[in-house]
mmCIF file with all atom_site columns, C-alpha atoms in Angstrom:
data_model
loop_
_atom_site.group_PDB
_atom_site.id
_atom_site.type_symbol
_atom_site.label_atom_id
_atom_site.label_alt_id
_atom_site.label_comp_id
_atom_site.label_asym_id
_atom_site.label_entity_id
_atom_site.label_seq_id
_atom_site.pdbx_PDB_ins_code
_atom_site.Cartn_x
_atom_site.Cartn_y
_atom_site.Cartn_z
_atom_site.occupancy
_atom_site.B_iso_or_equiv
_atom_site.pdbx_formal_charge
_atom_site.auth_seq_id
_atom_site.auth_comp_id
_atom_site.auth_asym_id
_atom_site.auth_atom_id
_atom_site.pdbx_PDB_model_num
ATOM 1  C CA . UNK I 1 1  ? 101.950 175.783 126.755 1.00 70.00 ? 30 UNK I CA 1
ATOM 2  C CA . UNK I 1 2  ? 102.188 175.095 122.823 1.00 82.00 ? 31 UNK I CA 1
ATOM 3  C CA . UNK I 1 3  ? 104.956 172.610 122.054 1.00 81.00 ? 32 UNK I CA 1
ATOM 4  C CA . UNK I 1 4  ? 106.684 171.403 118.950 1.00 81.00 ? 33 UNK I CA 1
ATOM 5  C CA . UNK I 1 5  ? 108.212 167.964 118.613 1.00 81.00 ? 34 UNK I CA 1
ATOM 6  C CA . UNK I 1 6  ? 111.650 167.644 116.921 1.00 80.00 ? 35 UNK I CA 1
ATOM 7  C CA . UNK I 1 7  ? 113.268 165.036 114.907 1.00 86.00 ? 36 UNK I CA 1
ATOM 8  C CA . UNK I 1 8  ? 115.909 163.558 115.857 1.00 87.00 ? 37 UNK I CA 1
ATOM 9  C CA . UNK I 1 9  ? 118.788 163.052 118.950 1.00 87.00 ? 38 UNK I CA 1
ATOM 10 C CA . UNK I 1 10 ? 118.997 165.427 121.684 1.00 86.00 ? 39 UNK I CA 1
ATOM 11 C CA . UNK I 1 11 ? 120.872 168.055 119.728 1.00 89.00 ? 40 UNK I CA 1
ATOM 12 C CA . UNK I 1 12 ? 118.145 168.235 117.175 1.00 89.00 ? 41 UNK I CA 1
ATOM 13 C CA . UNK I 1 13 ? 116.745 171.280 118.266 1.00 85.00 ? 42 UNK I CA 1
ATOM 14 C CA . UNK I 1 14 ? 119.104 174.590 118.000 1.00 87.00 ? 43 UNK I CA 1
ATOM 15 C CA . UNK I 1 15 ? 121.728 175.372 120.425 1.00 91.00 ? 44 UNK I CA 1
ATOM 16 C CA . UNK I 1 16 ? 122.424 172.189 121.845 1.00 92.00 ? 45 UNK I CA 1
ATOM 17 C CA . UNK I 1 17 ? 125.250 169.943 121.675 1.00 94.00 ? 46 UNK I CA 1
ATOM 18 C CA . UNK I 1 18 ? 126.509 167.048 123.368 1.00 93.00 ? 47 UNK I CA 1
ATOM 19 C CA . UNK I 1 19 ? 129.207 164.196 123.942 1.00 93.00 ? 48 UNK I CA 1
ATOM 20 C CA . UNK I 1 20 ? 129.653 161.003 125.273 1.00 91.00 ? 49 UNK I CA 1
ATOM 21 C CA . UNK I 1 21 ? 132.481 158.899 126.685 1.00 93.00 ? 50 UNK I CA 1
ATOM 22 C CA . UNK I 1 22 ? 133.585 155.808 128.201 1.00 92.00 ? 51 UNK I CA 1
ATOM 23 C CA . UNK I 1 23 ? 134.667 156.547 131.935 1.00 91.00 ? 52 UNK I CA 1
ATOM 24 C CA . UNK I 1 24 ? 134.433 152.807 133.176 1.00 90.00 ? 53 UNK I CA 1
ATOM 25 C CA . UNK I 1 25 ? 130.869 152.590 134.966 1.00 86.00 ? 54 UNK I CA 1
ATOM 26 C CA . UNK I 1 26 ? 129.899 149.987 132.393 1.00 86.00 ? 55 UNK I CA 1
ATOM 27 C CA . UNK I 1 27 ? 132.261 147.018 132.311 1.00 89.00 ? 56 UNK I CA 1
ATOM 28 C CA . UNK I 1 28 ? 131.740 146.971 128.168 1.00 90.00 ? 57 UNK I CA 1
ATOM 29 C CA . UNK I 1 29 ? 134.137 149.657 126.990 1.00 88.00 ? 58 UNK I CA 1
ATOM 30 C CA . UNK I 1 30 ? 132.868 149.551 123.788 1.00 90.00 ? 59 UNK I CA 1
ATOM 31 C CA . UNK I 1 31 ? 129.749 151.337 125.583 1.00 89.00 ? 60 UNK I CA 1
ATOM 32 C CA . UNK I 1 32 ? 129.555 155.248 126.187 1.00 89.00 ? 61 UNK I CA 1
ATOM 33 C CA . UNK I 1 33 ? 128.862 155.342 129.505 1.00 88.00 ? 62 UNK I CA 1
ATOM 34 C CA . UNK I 1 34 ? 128.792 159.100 130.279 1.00 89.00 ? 63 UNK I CA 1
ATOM 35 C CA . UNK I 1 35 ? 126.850 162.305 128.468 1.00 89.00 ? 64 UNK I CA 1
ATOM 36 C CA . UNK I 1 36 ? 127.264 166.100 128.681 1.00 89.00 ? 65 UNK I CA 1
ATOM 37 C CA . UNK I 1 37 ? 124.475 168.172 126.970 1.00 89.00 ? 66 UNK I CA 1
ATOM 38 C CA . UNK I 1 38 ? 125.305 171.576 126.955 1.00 91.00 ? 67 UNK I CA 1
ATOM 39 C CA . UNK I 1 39 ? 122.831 174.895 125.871 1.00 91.00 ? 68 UNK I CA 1
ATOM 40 C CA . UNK I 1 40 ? 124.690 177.575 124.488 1.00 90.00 ? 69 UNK I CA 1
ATOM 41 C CA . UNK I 1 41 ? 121.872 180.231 125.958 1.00 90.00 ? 70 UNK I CA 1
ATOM 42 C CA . UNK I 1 42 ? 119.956 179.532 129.636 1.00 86.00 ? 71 UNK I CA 1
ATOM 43 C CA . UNK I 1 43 ? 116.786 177.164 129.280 1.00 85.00 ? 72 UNK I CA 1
ATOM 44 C CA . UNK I 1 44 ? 114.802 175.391 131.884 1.00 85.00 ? 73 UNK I CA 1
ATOM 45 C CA . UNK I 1 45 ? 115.931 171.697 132.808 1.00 84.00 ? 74 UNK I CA 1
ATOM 46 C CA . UNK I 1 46 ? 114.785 169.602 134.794 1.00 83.00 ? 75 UNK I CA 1
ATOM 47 C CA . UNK I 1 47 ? 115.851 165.823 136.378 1.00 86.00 ? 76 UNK I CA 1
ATOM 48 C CA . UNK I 1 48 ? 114.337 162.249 137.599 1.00 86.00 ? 77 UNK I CA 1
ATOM 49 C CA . UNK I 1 49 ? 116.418 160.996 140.607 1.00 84.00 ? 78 UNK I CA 1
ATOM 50 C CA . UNK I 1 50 ? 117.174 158.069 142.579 1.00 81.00 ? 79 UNK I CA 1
ATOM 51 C CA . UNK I 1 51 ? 114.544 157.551 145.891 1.00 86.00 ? 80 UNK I CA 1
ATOM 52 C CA . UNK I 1 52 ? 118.200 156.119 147.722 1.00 86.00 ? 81 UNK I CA 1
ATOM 53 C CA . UNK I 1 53 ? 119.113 157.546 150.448 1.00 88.00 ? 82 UNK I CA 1
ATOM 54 C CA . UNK I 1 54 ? 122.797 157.029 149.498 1.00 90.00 ? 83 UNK I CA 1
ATOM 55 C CA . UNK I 1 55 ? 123.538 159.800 146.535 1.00 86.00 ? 84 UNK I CA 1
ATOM 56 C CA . UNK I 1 56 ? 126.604 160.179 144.968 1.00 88.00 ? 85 UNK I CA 1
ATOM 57 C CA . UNK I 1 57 ? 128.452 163.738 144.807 1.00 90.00 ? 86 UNK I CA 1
ATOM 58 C CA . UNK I 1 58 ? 127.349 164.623 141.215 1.00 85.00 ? 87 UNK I CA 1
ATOM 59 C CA . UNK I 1 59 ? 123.384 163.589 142.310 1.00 88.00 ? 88 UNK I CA 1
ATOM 60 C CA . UNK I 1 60 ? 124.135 166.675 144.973 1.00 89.00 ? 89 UNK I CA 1
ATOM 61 C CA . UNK I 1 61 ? 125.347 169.340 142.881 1.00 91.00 ? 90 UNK I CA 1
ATOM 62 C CA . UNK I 1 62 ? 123.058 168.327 139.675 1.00 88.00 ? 91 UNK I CA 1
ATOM 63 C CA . UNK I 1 63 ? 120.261 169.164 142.304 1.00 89.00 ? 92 UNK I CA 1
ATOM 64 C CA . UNK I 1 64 ? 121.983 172.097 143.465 1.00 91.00 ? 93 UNK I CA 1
ATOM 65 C CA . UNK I 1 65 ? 122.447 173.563 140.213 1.00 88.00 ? 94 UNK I CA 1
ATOM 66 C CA . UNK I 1 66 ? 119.282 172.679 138.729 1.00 88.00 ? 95 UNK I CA 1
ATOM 67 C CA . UNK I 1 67 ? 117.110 173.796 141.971 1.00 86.00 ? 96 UNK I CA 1
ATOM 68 C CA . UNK I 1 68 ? 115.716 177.067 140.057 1.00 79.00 ? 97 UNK I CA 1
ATOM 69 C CA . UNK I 1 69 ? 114.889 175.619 136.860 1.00 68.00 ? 98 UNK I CA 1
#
């Protein structure tokens, strides 16, 4: 599978876009500590979890959702 790097952040390549906000898991509020990346067509994603065996709701449904790909 040919590939082509990109320049630049993670909505460098067309059809992405994302956002980032404070929601309090970091105690520095000056810190984003949330993201959304969002692809305006369907593409493949994929995800690196934790090995805990306590997982938080959005852990669940990120693995539900991205189960096919």
């Amino acid at each position: 599978m040919a590939y082509k790097i990109i320049d630049g952040s993670v909505t460098a390549a067309k059809g992405f876009k994302a956002s980032g906000i404070h929601c309090g898991i970091r105690k520095n509020k000056s810190k984003r500590d949330l993201a959304l990346i969002f692809c305006e067509k369907k593409c493949t994603a994929a995800a690196v979890y934790t090995t805990n065996l306590v997982q938080s709701s959005p852990i669940t449904v990120t693995k539900k959702n991205l189960a096919d790909g």
